[in-house]
Amino acid sequence: MVFKRLLGSLGVGGPTVDTVLNPGAALPGGALTGQVHLKGGDADFDIEHITLELVARVEAEHGDGESEGVVTFDRFTVAGGFRLAAGQLHSIPFTVMLPWETPITELYGQSLGIVLGVRTELAVAGAKDKGDLDQLTVGPLPVQEAVLEALGQLGFGFKSADLEYGHIGGTGQQLPFYQEIELNPSPQYAHQISEIEVTFLANPAGMDIVLEADKRGGLFSQGHDALTRFTVSHDAVAHQNWNALVDGWIRQLVEHRASYGSHAPYGHQDPYAHGHGYGHGPDKHHDGHHDSHHDGHRSGPGMGTVIAAGAAGLAVGVVGGMVAAEVVDEVGDFFEGDDEDEGEDS
């Protein structure tokens, strides 16, 4: 729990609500569990509904630059239609399923600086108050972890992560925003690109992995962005040499030309993954198609043992020394009293 507040719209003597999420990070598309604890006020109250809102701090680009706002990206009514007696203690367990595209907020226990929250709305006798806010921690799915681990082992380093308002064209994106994980290039590619952005768009069958490169300009050319998309099934984790596969993706991304027209296949046939090429306009629009595959099996130490050797580099110092407690404070500072600013609410 981050905040426990008296329901201001009901005044002194109203019921209080305290939502407690079960320990541990949730997963995209997985269950979020916890309990809503109610304490009755000075009189009996009819509880119309108790609703949990998933909220996120999202950046939006516009003509005047960038701004930040709060987006509610899902709502779940977990109880309602009962009377809470004066002073009564009442707990309501809940299990809700997170959207598959829920952003990840941590990697190997290190915060990525993404701010998500679970806000509890208690409606009593026609009055509503979002009386409790909790930090939502979301860890990566196995495919996400494998891709980020491979990038770390290939020499890419974490730069930042944020949530961008808008849609990536040509994908099945469901949420009104998407997550970008920005990486500094490995020494091998540093002369060609200044950074790479990774976006995961998960669904029940697998996920789209969108890679965008900010390509450096040459003596006679300007820099530009190149964009490619690859699709991997959830059950592909154990069937891939992820370092080779991801390196192939990066090579394909780097080989894109300014015309966005040369989409040469790279690698070999593989039943578990395929890729699609994109051009990059004002929004991210579909511009082409090609396949990019590798076959092979995962080798070497497992994900748990390679953290220190490779991918942990993505997570070290991810938010300039921001520790978990500070992120908790930021959740409250950003979301509290922000109801009137939810113009981007979905």
Coordinates of N, CA and C in Angstrom, one line a residue, residues 157-329:
G157 N 23.5 -1.3 -23.6 CA 23.3 -0.9 -22.2 C 22.0 -0.1 -22.1
F158 N 21.4 -0.2 -20.9 CA 20.1 0.5 -20.6 C 20.4 2.0 -20.6
K159 N 19.5 2.7 -21.2 CA 19.5 4.2 -21.2 C 18.3 4.8 -20.4
S160 N 17.1 4.4 -20.8 CA 15.9 4.9 -20.2 C 14.7 4.1 -20.6
A161 N 13.6 4.3 -20.0 CA 12.3 3.7 -20.4 C 11.2 4.6 -20.2
D162 N 10.2 4.7 -21.1 CA 9.1 5.5 -20.9 C 7.9 4.9 -21.6
L163 N 6.7 5.5 -21.3 CA 5.5 5.2 -22.0 C 5.0 6.3 -22.9
E164 N 4.8 5.9 -24.2 CA 4.4 6.9 -25.2 C 3.0 6.8 -25.5
Y165 N 2.2 7.9 -25.5 CA 0.8 7.9 -25.9 C 0.8 7.8 -27.4
G166 N -0.1 6.9 -27.9 CA -0.2 6.7 -29.4 C -0.2 5.2 -29.7
H167 N -0.3 4.9 -31.0 CA -0.3 3.5 -31.5 C 0.8 3.3 -32.5
I168 N 1.3 2.1 -32.6 CA 2.3 1.7 -33.6 C 1.5 1.1 -34.7
G169 N 1.6 1.7 -35.9 CA 0.8 1.3 -37.0 C 1.2 -0.1 -37.5
G170 N 0.2 -0.9 -38.0 CA 0.5 -2.2 -38.5 C 0.6 -3.3 -37.5
T171 N 0.3 -2.9 -36.2 CA 0.4 -3.9 -35.2 C -1.0 -4.1 -34.6
G172 N -1.2 -5.1 -33.7 CA -2.5 -5.3 -33.1 C -2.5 -4.6 -31.7
Q173 N -1.8 -3.5 -31.5 CA -1.8 -2.9 -30.2 C -3.1 -2.5 -29.7
Q174 N -3.3 -2.9 -28.4 CA -4.6 -2.7 -27.8 C -4.7 -1.4 -26.9
L175 N -3.6 -1.2 -26.1 CA -3.6 -0.1 -25.2 C -3.4 1.2 -25.9
P176 N -3.8 2.4 -25.3 CA -3.6 3.7 -26.0 C -2.2 4.2 -25.9
F177 N -1.3 3.4 -25.3 CA 0.1 3.8 -25.2 C 1.0 2.6 -25.4
Y178 N 2.3 2.8 -25.6 CA 3.2 1.7 -25.7 C 4.5 2.0 -24.9
Q179 N 5.2 1.0 -24.5 CA 6.4 1.2 -23.8 C 7.6 1.2 -24.7
E180 N 8.6 2.1 -24.5 CA 9.8 2.1 -25.2 C 11.0 2.0 -24.2
I181 N 11.8 1.0 -24.4 CA 13.0 0.8 -23.6 C 14.2 1.2 -24.5
E182 N 14.8 2.2 -24.1 CA 15.9 2.8 -24.9 C 17.3 2.3 -24.4
L183 N 18.1 1.8 -25.4 CA 19.3 1.2 -25.1 C 20.5 1.9 -25.9
N184 N 21.6 2.1 -25.2 CA 22.8 2.6 -25.9 C 23.4 1.4 -26.7
P185 N 23.9 1.7 -27.9 CA 24.4 0.7 -28.8 C 25.6 0.0 -28.2
S186 N 25.8 -1.3 -28.7 CA 27.0 -2.0 -28.4 C 28.2 -1.4 -29.2
P187 N 29.4 -1.6 -28.7 CA 30.5 -1.0 -29.5 C 30.5 -1.4 -31.0
Q188 N 30.0 -2.6 -31.3 CA 30.0 -3.1 -32.7 C 29.2 -2.2 -33.6
Y189 N 28.1 -1.6 -33.0 CA 27.2 -0.8 -33.8 C 27.2 0.7 -33.5
A190 N 28.1 1.1 -32.6 CA 28.1 2.5 -32.1 C 28.3 3.5 -33.3
H191 N 29.1 3.0 -34.3 CA 29.4 4.0 -35.4 C 28.2 4.1 -36.4
Q192 N 27.2 3.2 -36.2 CA 26.1 3.2 -37.2 C 24.8 3.8 -36.5
I193 N 24.6 3.5 -35.3 CA 23.4 4.0 -34.6 C 23.7 4.6 -33.3
S194 N 22.9 5.6 -32.9 CA 23.1 6.3 -31.6 C 22.3 5.6 -30.5
E195 N 21.2 5.0 -30.8 CA 20.4 4.3 -29.8 C 19.4 3.3 -30.4
I196 N 18.9 2.4 -29.7 CA 17.9 1.4 -30.1 C 16.8 1.5 -29.1
E197 N 15.5 1.5 -29.6 CA 14.3 1.5 -28.8 C 13.6 0.1 -29.0
V198 N 13.3 -0.5 -27.9 CA 12.6 -1.8 -27.9 C 11.2 -1.6 -27.4
T199 N 10.2 -2.1 -28.1 CA 8.8 -2.1 -27.6 C 8.3 -3.6 -27.7
F200 N 7.7 -4.0 -26.6 CA 7.0 -5.3 -26.6 C 5.5 -5.2 -26.7
L201 N 4.9 -5.9 -27.6 CA 3.4 -5.9 -27.7 C 3.0 -7.3 -27.5
A202 N 2.6 -7.7 -26.3 CA 2.3 -9.1 -26.0 C 0.8 -9.4 -26.3
N203 N 0.5 -10.6 -26.6 CA -0.9 -11.1 -26.8 C -0.9 -12.5 -26.3
P204 N -2.0 -13.2 -26.2 CA -2.1 -14.5 -25.7 C -1.2 -15.5 -26.4
A205 N -1.0 -15.3 -27.7 CA -0.2 -16.3 -28.5 C 1.3 -16.1 -28.4
G206 N 1.7 -14.8 -28.3 CA 3.1 -14.5 -28.4 C 3.2 -13.0 -28.2
M207 N 4.2 -12.4 -28.9 CA 4.3 -11.0 -28.9 C 5.1 -10.4 -30.1
D208 N 4.7 -9.2 -30.5 CA 5.5 -8.4 -31.4 C 6.6 -7.7 -30.7
I209 N 7.8 -7.8 -31.3 CA 8.9 -7.1 -30.7 C 9.3 -6.0 -31.8
V210 N 9.1 -4.8 -31.4 CA 9.4 -3.7 -32.4 C 10.7 -3.0 -32.0
L211 N 11.6 -3.0 -33.0 CA 12.9 -2.4 -32.8 C 13.0 -1.2 -33.6
E212 N 13.5 -0.1 -33.0 CA 13.7 1.2 -33.7 C 15.1 1.6 -33.5
A213 N 15.8 2.0 -34.5 CA 17.1 2.5 -34.4 C 17.2 4.0 -34.9
D214 N 17.9 4.8 -34.1 CA 18.2 6.1 -34.5 C 19.6 6.1 -35.1
K215 N 19.5 6.1 -36.5 CA 20.7 5.8 -37.3 C 21.5 7.1 -37.4
R216 N 22.8 7.0 -37.3 CA 23.7 8.2 -37.4 C 23.8 8.6 -38.9
G217 N 23.9 9.9 -39.1 CA 24.1 10.4 -40.5 C 25.5 10.4 -40.9
G218 N 25.8 10.3 -42.2 CA 27.1 10.3 -42.7 C 27.5 11.7 -43.2
L219 N 28.6 11.7 -43.9 CA 29.1 13.0 -44.5 C 28.1 13.6 -45.5
F220 N 27.5 12.7 -46.3 CA 26.6 13.2 -47.3 C 25.1 12.8 -47.0
S221 N 24.8 12.4 -45.8 CA 23.4 12.0 -45.5 C 23.1 12.4 -44.1
Q222 N 21.8 12.6 -43.9 CA 21.3 12.9 -42.6 C 20.9 11.6 -41.9
G223 N 20.9 11.7 -40.6 CA 20.4 10.5 -39.8 C 18.9 10.3 -39.9
H224 N 18.5 9.1 -39.7 CA 17.0 8.8 -39.7 C 16.7 7.6 -38.8
D225 N 15.5 7.4 -38.7 CA 15.0 6.2 -37.9 C 14.7 5.1 -38.8
A226 N 15.0 3.9 -38.3 CA 14.6 2.6 -39.0 C 13.8 1.8 -38.0
L227 N 12.8 1.1 -38.5 CA 11.9 0.4 -37.7 C 11.7 -1.0 -38.2
T228 N 11.8 -2.1 -37.4 CA 11.4 -3.4 -37.8 C 10.6 -4.1 -36.7
R229 N 9.8 -5.1 -37.1 CA 9.0 -5.8 -36.1 C 9.2 -7.3 -36.3
F230 N 9.3 -8.0 -35.2 CA 9.5 -9.5 -35.2 C 8.4 -10.1 -34.3
T231 N 7.9 -11.2 -34.6 CA 6.9 -11.9 -33.8 C 7.4 -13.2 -33.3
V232 N 7.3 -13.4 -32.0 CA 7.8 -14.6 -31.4 C 6.7 -15.2 -30.5
S233 N 6.5 -16.5 -30.5 CA 5.5 -17.2 -29.7 C 6.0 -17.4 -28.3
H234 N 5.1 -17.5 -27.3 CA 5.6 -17.6 -25.9 C 6.3 -18.9 -25.7
D235 N 6.0 -19.9 -26.4 CA 6.6 -21.2 -26.2 C 8.0 -21.3 -27.0
A236 N 8.4 -20.2 -27.6 CA 9.7 -20.3 -28.3 C 10.9 -20.1 -27.4
V237 N 10.7 -19.8 -26.1 CA 11.8 -19.5 -25.3 C 12.9 -20.6 -25.2
A238 N 12.4 -21.8 -25.1 CA 13.3 -22.9 -25.0 C 13.9 -23.4 -26.3
H239 N 13.5 -22.8 -27.4 CA 13.9 -23.3 -28.7 C 14.8 -22.4 -29.5
Q240 N 15.3 -21.4 -28.8 CA 16.1 -20.3 -29.5 C 17.5 -20.2 -29.0
N241 N 18.4 -19.9 -29.9 CA 19.7 -19.3 -29.5 C 19.4 -17.8 -29.5
W242 N 19.1 -17.2 -28.4 CA 18.6 -15.8 -28.4 C 19.6 -14.8 -28.8
N243 N 20.9 -15.1 -28.4 CA 21.9 -14.1 -28.8 C 22.0 -14.1 -30.3
A244 N 22.0 -15.2 -31.0 CA 22.1 -15.2 -32.4 C 20.9 -14.6 -33.1
L245 N 19.7 -14.9 -32.5 CA 18.5 -14.4 -33.1 C 18.4 -12.9 -33.0
V246 N 18.7 -12.4 -31.8 CA 18.6 -10.9 -31.6 C 19.6 -10.2 -32.3
D247 N 20.8 -10.8 -32.4 CA 21.9 -10.1 -33.2 C 21.5 -10.0 -34.7
G248 N 20.8 -11.1 -35.2 CA 20.3 -11.0 -36.5 C 19.2 -9.9 -36.7
W249 N 18.4 -9.8 -35.7 CA 17.4 -8.7 -35.8 C 18.1 -7.3 -35.8
I250 N 19.1 -7.1 -35.0 CA 19.9 -5.9 -35.0 C 20.6 -5.6 -36.3
R251 N 21.2 -6.7 -36.9 CA 21.8 -6.5 -38.2 C 20.8 -6.1 -39.3
Q252 N 19.7 -6.7 -39.2 CA 18.6 -6.4 -40.2 C 18.2 -5.0 -40.0
L253 N 18.0 -4.5 -38.8 CA 17.6 -3.2 -38.5 C 18.6 -2.2 -39.0
V254 N 19.9 -2.4 -38.8 CA 21.0 -1.5 -39.1 C 21.1 -1.4 -40.7
E255 N 20.8 -2.5 -41.3 CA 20.9 -2.6 -42.8 C 19.8 -1.9 -43.5
H256 N 18.8 -1.4 -42.8 CA 17.7 -0.6 -43.5 C 18.4 0.6 -44.1
R257 N 17.9 1.0 -45.3 CA 18.4 2.2 -46.0 C 17.4 3.3 -45.8
A258 N 17.8 4.5 -46.1 CA 16.9 5.7 -46.0 C 15.6 5.6 -46.8
S259 N 15.7 4.8 -47.8 CA 14.5 4.7 -48.7 C 13.5 3.7 -48.0
Y260 N 13.9 3.0 -47.0 CA 13.1 1.9 -46.3 C 12.6 0.9 -47.3
G261 N 13.4 0.7 -48.4 CA 12.9 -0.2 -49.5 C 13.6 -1.5 -49.5
S262 N 14.8 -1.5 -49.0 CA 15.7 -2.8 -49.1 C 15.5 -3.6 -47.8
H263 N 14.6 -4.5 -47.9 CA 14.3 -5.4 -46.7 C 14.8 -6.8 -47.0
A264 N 16.1 -7.0 -46.9 CA 16.6 -8.3 -47.3 C 16.5 -9.2 -46.1
P265 N 16.1 -10.5 -46.4 CA 16.0 -11.4 -45.3 C 17.3 -11.7 -44.7
Y266 N 17.3 -12.1 -43.4 CA 18.5 -12.4 -42.7 C 18.4 -13.7 -42.0
G267 N 19.3 -14.6 -42.1 CA 19.2 -15.8 -41.3 C 18.5 -16.9 -42.0
H268 N 18.0 -17.9 -41.2 CA 17.5 -19.1 -41.7 C 16.1 -19.4 -41.2
Q269 N 15.4 -20.3 -41.8 CA 14.0 -20.6 -41.4 C 13.9 -21.1 -40.0
D270 N 12.9 -20.7 -39.3 CA 12.6 -21.1 -37.9 C 11.1 -21.0 -37.7
P271 N 10.5 -22.1 -37.2 CA 9.1 -22.1 -37.0 C 8.6 -21.3 -35.9
Y272 N 9.5 -20.7 -35.1 CA 9.0 -20.0 -33.9 C 9.0 -18.5 -34.0
A273 N 9.6 -17.9 -35.0 CA 9.7 -16.4 -35.1 C 9.7 -16.0 -36.5
H274 N 9.2 -14.8 -36.7 CA 9.3 -14.1 -38.0 C 9.3 -12.6 -37.9
G275 N 9.7 -11.9 -38.9 CA 9.8 -10.5 -38.8 C 9.1 -9.7 -39.9
H276 N 8.8 -8.5 -39.6 CA 8.2 -7.6 -40.6 C 8.9 -6.3 -40.6
G277 N 9.2 -5.7 -41.7 CA 9.9 -4.4 -41.8 C 8.9 -3.3 -41.8
Y278 N 9.4 -2.1 -41.3 CA 8.6 -0.9 -41.2 C 9.4 0.3 -41.7
G279 N 8.6 1.2 -42.2 CA 9.2 2.6 -42.3 C 8.7 3.4 -41.1
H280 N 9.2 4.6 -40.9 CA 8.9 5.4 -39.8 C 8.5 6.7 -40.2
G281 N 7.2 7.1 -40.0 CA 6.7 8.4 -40.3 C 6.4 9.1 -39.1
P282 N 5.4 10.1 -39.1 CA 5.0 10.8 -37.9 C 4.6 9.8 -36.8
D283 N 3.8 8.8 -37.2 CA 3.5 7.7 -36.3 C 4.3 6.5 -36.9
K284 N 4.2 5.4 -36.2 CA 4.9 4.2 -36.7 C 4.0 3.4 -37.6
H285 N 4.2 3.5 -38.9 CA 3.3 2.9 -39.9 C 3.9 1.7 -40.6
H286 N 3.1 0.7 -40.9 CA 3.5 -0.5 -41.6 C 3.9 -0.1 -43.0
D287 N 5.1 -0.6 -43.4 CA 5.6 -0.2 -44.7 C 6.2 -1.4 -45.6
G288 N 6.2 -2.6 -45.0 CA 6.8 -3.7 -45.8 C 6.7 -5.0 -45.1
H289 N 7.3 -6.0 -45.6 CA 7.2 -7.3 -45.0 C 8.4 -8.1 -45.4
H290 N 9.0 -8.8 -44.5 CA 10.0 -9.8 -44.8 C 10.1 -10.7 -43.6
D291 N 10.8 -11.8 -43.8 CA 11.0 -12.8 -42.8 C 12.4 -12.8 -42.3
S292 N 12.6 -12.9 -41.0 CA 13.9 -13.0 -40.4 C 13.9 -14.1 -39.4
H293 N 14.8 -15.1 -39.6 CA 14.7 -16.3 -38.8 C 16.1 -16.8 -38.4
H294 N 16.1 -17.5 -37.3 CA 17.3 -18.3 -36.9 C 16.8 -19.5 -36.3
D295 N 17.5 -20.6 -36.6 CA 17.2 -21.8 -35.8 C 18.3 -22.1 -34.8
G296 N 18.1 -23.0 -33.9 CA 19.1 -23.3 -32.9 C 18.5 -23.5 -31.6
H297 N 19.3 -23.9 -30.6 CA 18.7 -24.1 -29.3 C 19.5 -23.3 -28.3
R298 N 18.9 -22.9 -27.2 CA 19.5 -22.2 -26.2 C 20.7 -23.0 -25.6
S299 N 21.8 -22.3 -25.4 CA 23.0 -23.0 -24.9 C 23.6 -22.2 -23.8
G300 N 24.5 -22.8 -23.1 CA 25.2 -22.1 -22.1 C 24.4 -22.0 -20.8
P301 N 24.8 -21.1 -19.9 CA 24.1 -21.0 -18.6 C 22.7 -20.5 -18.8
G302 N 21.8 -20.9 -17.9 CA 20.4 -20.4 -18.0 C 20.3 -18.9 -17.6
M303 N 19.0 -18.4 -17.8 CA 18.8 -17.0 -17.6 C 19.2 -16.6 -16.2
G304 N 19.0 -17.5 -15.2 CA 19.2 -17.1 -13.8 C 20.7 -16.9 -13.5
T305 N 21.6 -17.6 -14.3 CA 23.0 -17.6 -14.0 C 23.7 -16.6 -14.8
V306 N 23.1 -16.0 -15.9 CA 23.8 -15.1 -16.7 C 23.5 -13.7 -16.4
I307 N 22.8 -13.4 -15.3 CA 22.4 -12.1 -15.0 C 23.6 -11.2 -14.7
A308 N 24.5 -11.7 -13.9 CA 25.7 -10.9 -13.6 C 26.6 -10.7 -14.8
A309 N 26.6 -11.7 -15.7 CA 27.5 -11.6 -16.8 C 27.0 -10.7 -17.9
G310 N 25.7 -10.6 -18.1 CA 25.3 -9.9 -19.3 C 24.2 -8.9 -19.1
A311 N 23.0 -9.5 -19.0 CA 21.8 -8.6 -19.1 C 21.6 -7.7 -17.9
A312 N 22.2 -8.1 -16.8 CA 22.1 -7.2 -15.6 C 22.6 -5.8 -15.9
G313 N 23.5 -5.7 -16.9 CA 23.9 -4.4 -17.3 C 22.8 -3.5 -17.7
L314 N 21.7 -4.0 -18.2 CA 20.6 -3.2 -18.6 C 19.9 -2.6 -17.4
A315 N 20.0 -3.3 -16.3 CA 19.3 -2.9 -15.1 C 20.1 -2.0 -14.1
V316 N 21.4 -2.1 -14.2 CA 22.2 -1.3 -13.2 C 22.1 0.2 -13.5
G317 N 21.8 0.9 -12.4 CA 21.7 2.3 -12.6 C 20.6 2.8 -13.5
V318 N 19.5 2.1 -13.6 CA 18.6 2.4 -14.7 C 18.0 3.7 -14.6
V319 N 17.8 4.2 -13.4 CA 17.1 5.5 -13.3 C 18.0 6.5 -12.6
G320 N 19.2 6.5 -12.9 CA 20.1 7.5 -12.3 C 20.2 7.4 -10.8
G321 N 20.1 6.3 -10.2 CA 20.2 6.1 -8.8 C 18.9 6.1 -8.1
M322 N 17.8 6.3 -8.8 CA 16.5 6.2 -8.2 C 16.2 4.9 -7.6
V323 N 16.0 4.8 -6.3 CA 15.8 3.5 -5.6 C 14.3 3.3 -5.6
A324 N 13.9 2.1 -5.2 CA 12.5 1.7 -5.2 C 11.7 2.6 -4.3
A325 N 12.2 3.0 -3.2 CA 11.4 3.8 -2.3 C 11.0 5.2 -3.0
E326 N 12.0 5.7 -3.7 CA 11.7 7.0 -4.4 C 10.7 6.8 -5.5
V327 N 10.7 5.6 -6.2 CA 9.7 5.4 -7.2 C 8.3 5.3 -6.5
V328 N 8.2 4.7 -5.3 CA 7.0 4.6 -4.6 C 6.5 6.0 -4.3
D329 N 7.4 6.9 -3.9 CA 7.0 8.3 -3.6 C 6.5 9.0 -4.9

